[in-house]
Short mmCIF file of C-alpha atoms in Angstrom, two decimals:
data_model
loop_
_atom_site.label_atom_id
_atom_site.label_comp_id
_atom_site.label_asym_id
_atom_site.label_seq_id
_atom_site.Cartn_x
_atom_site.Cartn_y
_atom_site.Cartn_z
CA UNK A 87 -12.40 -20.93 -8.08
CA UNK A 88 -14.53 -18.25 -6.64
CA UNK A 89 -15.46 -17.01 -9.63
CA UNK A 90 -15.84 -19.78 -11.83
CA UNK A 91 -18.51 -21.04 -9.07
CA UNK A 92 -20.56 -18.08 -8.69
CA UNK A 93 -20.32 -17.62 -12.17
CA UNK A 94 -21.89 -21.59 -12.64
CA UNK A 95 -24.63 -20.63 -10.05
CA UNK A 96 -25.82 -17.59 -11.98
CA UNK A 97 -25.97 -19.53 -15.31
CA UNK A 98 -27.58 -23.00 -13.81
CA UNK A 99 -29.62 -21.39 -10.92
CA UNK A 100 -32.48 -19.58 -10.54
CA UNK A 101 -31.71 -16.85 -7.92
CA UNK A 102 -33.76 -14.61 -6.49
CA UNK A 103 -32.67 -10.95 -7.27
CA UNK A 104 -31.25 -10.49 -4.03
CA UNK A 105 -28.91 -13.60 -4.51
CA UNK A 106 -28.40 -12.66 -8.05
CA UNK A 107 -26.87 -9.31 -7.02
CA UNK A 108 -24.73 -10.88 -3.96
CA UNK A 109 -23.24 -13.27 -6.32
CA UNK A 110 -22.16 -10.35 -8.73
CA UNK A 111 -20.41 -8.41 -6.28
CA UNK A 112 -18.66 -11.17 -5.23
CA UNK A 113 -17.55 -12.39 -8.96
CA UNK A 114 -16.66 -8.25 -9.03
CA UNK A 115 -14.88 -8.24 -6.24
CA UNK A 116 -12.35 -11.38 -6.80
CA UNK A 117 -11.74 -10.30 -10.47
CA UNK A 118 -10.87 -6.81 -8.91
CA UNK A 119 -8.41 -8.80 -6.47
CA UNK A 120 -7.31 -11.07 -9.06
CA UNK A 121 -6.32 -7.83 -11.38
CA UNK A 122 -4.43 -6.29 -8.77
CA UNK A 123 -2.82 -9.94 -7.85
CA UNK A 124 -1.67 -10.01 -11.71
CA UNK A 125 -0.34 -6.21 -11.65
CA UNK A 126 1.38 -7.26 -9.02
CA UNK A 127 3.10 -10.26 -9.95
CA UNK A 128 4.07 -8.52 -13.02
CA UNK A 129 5.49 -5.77 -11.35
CA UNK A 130 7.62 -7.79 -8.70
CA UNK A 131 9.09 -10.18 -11.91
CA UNK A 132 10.37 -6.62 -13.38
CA UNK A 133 12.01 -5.64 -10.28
CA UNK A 134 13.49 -9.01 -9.66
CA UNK A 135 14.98 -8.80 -12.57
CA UNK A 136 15.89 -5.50 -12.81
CA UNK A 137 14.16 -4.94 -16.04
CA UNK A 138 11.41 -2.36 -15.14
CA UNK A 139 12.40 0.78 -17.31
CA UNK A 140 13.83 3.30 -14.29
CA UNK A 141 12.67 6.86 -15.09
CA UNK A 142 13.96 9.03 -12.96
CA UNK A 143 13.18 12.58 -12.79
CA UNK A 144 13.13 15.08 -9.61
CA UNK A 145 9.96 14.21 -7.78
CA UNK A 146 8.28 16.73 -5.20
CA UNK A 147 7.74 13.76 -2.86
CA UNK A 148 5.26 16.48 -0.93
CA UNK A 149 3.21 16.98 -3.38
CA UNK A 150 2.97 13.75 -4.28
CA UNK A 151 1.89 12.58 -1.30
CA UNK A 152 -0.70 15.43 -0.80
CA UNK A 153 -1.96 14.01 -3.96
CA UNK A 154 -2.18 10.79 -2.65
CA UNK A 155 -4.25 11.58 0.02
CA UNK A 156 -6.81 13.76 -2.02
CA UNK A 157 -7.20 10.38 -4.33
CA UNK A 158 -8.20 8.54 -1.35
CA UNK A 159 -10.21 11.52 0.38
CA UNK A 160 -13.85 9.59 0.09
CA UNK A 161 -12.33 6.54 1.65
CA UNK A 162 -11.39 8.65 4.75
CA UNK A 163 -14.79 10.22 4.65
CA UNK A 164 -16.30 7.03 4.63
CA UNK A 165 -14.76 5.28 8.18
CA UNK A 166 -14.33 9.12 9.46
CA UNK A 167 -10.70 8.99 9.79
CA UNK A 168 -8.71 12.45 10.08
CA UNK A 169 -5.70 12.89 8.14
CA UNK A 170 -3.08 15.24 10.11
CA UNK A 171 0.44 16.17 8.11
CA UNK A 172 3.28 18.31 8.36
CA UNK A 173 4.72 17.42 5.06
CA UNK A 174 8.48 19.70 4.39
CA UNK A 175 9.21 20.66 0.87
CA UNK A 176 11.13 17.97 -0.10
CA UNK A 177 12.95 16.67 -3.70
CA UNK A 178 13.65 13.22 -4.41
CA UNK A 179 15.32 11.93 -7.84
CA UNK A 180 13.77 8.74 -8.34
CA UNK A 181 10.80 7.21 -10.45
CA UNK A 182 7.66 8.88 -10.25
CA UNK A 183 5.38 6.04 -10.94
CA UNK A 184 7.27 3.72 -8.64
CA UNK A 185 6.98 5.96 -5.97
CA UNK A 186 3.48 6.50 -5.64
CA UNK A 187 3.05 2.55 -5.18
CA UNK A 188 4.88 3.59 -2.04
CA UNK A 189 2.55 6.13 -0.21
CA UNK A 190 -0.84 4.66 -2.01
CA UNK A 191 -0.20 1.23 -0.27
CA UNK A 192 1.23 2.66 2.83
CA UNK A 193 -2.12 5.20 3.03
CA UNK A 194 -4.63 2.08 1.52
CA UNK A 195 -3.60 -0.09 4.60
CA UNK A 196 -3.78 2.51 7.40
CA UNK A 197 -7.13 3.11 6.03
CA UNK A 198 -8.13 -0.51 5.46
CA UNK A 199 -6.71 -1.65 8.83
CA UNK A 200 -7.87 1.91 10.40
CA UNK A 201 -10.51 1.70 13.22
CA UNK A 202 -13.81 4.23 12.67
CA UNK A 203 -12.96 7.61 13.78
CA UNK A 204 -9.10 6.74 13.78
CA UNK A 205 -6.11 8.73 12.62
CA UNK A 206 -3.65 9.08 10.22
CA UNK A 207 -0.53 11.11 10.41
CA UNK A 208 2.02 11.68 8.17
CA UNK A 209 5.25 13.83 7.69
CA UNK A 210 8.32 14.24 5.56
CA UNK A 211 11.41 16.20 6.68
CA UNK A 212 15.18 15.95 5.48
CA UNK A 213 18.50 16.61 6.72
CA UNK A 214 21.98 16.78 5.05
CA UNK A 215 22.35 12.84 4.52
CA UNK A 216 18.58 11.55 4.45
CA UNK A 217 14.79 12.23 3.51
CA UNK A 218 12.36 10.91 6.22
CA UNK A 219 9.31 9.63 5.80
CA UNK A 220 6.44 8.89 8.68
CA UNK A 221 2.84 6.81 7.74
CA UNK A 222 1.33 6.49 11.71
CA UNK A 223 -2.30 5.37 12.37
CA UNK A 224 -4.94 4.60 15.04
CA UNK A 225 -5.36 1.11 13.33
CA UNK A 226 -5.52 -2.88 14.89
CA UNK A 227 -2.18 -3.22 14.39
CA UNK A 228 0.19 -5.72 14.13
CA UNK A 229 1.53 -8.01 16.56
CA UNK A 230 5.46 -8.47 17.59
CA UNK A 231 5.83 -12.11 16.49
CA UNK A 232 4.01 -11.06 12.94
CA UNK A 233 5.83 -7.70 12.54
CA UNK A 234 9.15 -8.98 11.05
CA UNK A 235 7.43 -10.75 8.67
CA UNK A 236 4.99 -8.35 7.18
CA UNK A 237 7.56 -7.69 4.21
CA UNK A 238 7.78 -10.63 3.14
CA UNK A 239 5.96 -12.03 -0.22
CA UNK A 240 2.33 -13.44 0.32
CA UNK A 241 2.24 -13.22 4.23
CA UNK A 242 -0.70 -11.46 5.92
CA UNK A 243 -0.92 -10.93 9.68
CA UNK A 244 -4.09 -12.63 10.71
CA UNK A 245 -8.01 -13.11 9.87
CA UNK A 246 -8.59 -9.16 9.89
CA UNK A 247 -5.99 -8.86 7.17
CA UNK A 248 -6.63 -11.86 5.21
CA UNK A 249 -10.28 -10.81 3.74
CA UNK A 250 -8.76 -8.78 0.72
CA UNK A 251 -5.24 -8.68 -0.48
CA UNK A 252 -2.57 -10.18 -1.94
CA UNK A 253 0.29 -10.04 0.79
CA UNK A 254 2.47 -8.55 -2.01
CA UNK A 255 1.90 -5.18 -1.51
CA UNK A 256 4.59 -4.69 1.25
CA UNK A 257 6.84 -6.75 -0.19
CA UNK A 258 7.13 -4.30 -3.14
CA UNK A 259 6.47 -1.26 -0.86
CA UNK A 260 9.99 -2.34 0.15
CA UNK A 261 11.66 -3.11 -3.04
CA UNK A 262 10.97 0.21 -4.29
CA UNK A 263 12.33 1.60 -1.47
CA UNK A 264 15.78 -0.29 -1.59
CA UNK A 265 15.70 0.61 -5.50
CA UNK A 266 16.13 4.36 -4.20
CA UNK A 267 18.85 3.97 -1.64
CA UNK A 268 16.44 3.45 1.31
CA UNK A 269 14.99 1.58 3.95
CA UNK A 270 11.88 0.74 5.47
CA UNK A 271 11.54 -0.65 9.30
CA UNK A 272 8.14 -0.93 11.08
CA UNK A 273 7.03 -0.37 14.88
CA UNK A 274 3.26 -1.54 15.68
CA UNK A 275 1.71 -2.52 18.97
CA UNK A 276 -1.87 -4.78 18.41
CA UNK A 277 -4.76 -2.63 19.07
CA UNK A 278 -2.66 0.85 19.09
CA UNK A 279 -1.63 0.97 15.96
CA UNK A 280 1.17 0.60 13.61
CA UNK A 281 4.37 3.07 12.38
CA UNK A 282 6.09 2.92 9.11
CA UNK A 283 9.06 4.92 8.96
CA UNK A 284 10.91 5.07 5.74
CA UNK A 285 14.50 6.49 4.94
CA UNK A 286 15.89 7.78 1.91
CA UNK A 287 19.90 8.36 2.27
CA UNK A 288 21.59 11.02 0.15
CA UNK A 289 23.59 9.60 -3.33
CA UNK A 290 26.66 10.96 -0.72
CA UNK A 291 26.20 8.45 1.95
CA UNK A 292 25.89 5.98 -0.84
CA UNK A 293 29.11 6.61 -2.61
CA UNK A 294 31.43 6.55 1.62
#
């Protein structure tokens, strides 16, 4: 609706440049949203169903996630937040793509939700029977009554959260995790900050 209406103004109107250009950044950025909404959709649907075409190879979930953080490295610039990690090498046989939806969305909120200055820190480790992974910021946070919802489809915390986003990202944050033997679980005190931990158990553990 937004941007069949701003799209009407700028045909029927006559705007001023300064309207003109406000009214094209926001047709940009709901088609942006809307494209992300459809990916999205799309992607959960293939998982549902367990039709997405699995390609698993042995992923250096370090480097990947090193990656992942240089892709994003002018966001951080931008609000001033410092990245710390202590990041083990660490080998994970799953699906590459799949798995970076995990750290970008994990990384995009605890930049998005970050204050100015804030922190990130991450780490990866493994033992015997699992591969751990840490995403901890400086952010708003997330209240307790909120926090065992936040994986599920379509819900977003509050008025902070609710500007951009499709409440979907979790939601497959988490079935991408379960699709490689793992689990997600979430600590986060309002105004402190918020802790993702993730766990990836060994094909051993599965098979007891």
């Amino acid at each position: 609706m937004n941007i069949q209406g701003y799209a009407e103004l700028l045909h029927t109107q006559k705007l001023s440049d300064e309207e003109h250009f406000e009214y094209v950044q926001i047709i940009d950025q709901e088609s942006k949203r809307l494209s992300s909404l459809t990916k999205q959709l799309l992607l959960l649907t293939s998982l549902d169903q367990k039709s997405y075409p699995m390609k698993l190879s042995e992923v250096k979930l370090d480097e990947q996630i090193k990656e992942t953080i240089r892709r994003h490295q002018w966001r951080l610039e931008e609000k001033e937040i410092e990245v710390s990690y202590k990041l083990a090498p660490v080998i994970l046989k799953g699906d590459p793509e799949l798995l970076v939806n995990i750290w970008d969305n994990l990384l995009t909120n605890a930049i998005k939700y970050n204050s100015h200055g804030g922190s990130i820190l991450i780490s990866l480790s493994q033992t015997q029977t699992a591969i751990e992974v840490i995403f901890q910021d400086t952010g708003i946070g997330i209240s307790e009554d909120a926090i065992s919802q936040i994986f599920e489809r379509f819900y977003r915390v509050d008025s902070a959260r609710k500007k951009d986003g499709t409440g979907l990202g979790l939601s497959i944050v988490k079935q991408i995790i379960e699709l490689h033997n793992g689990e997600i679980k979430a600590d986060s005190k309002a105004g402190e900050g918020t802790t993702f931990t993730i766990t990836f158990f060994r094909e051993k553990q599965r098979e007891e």
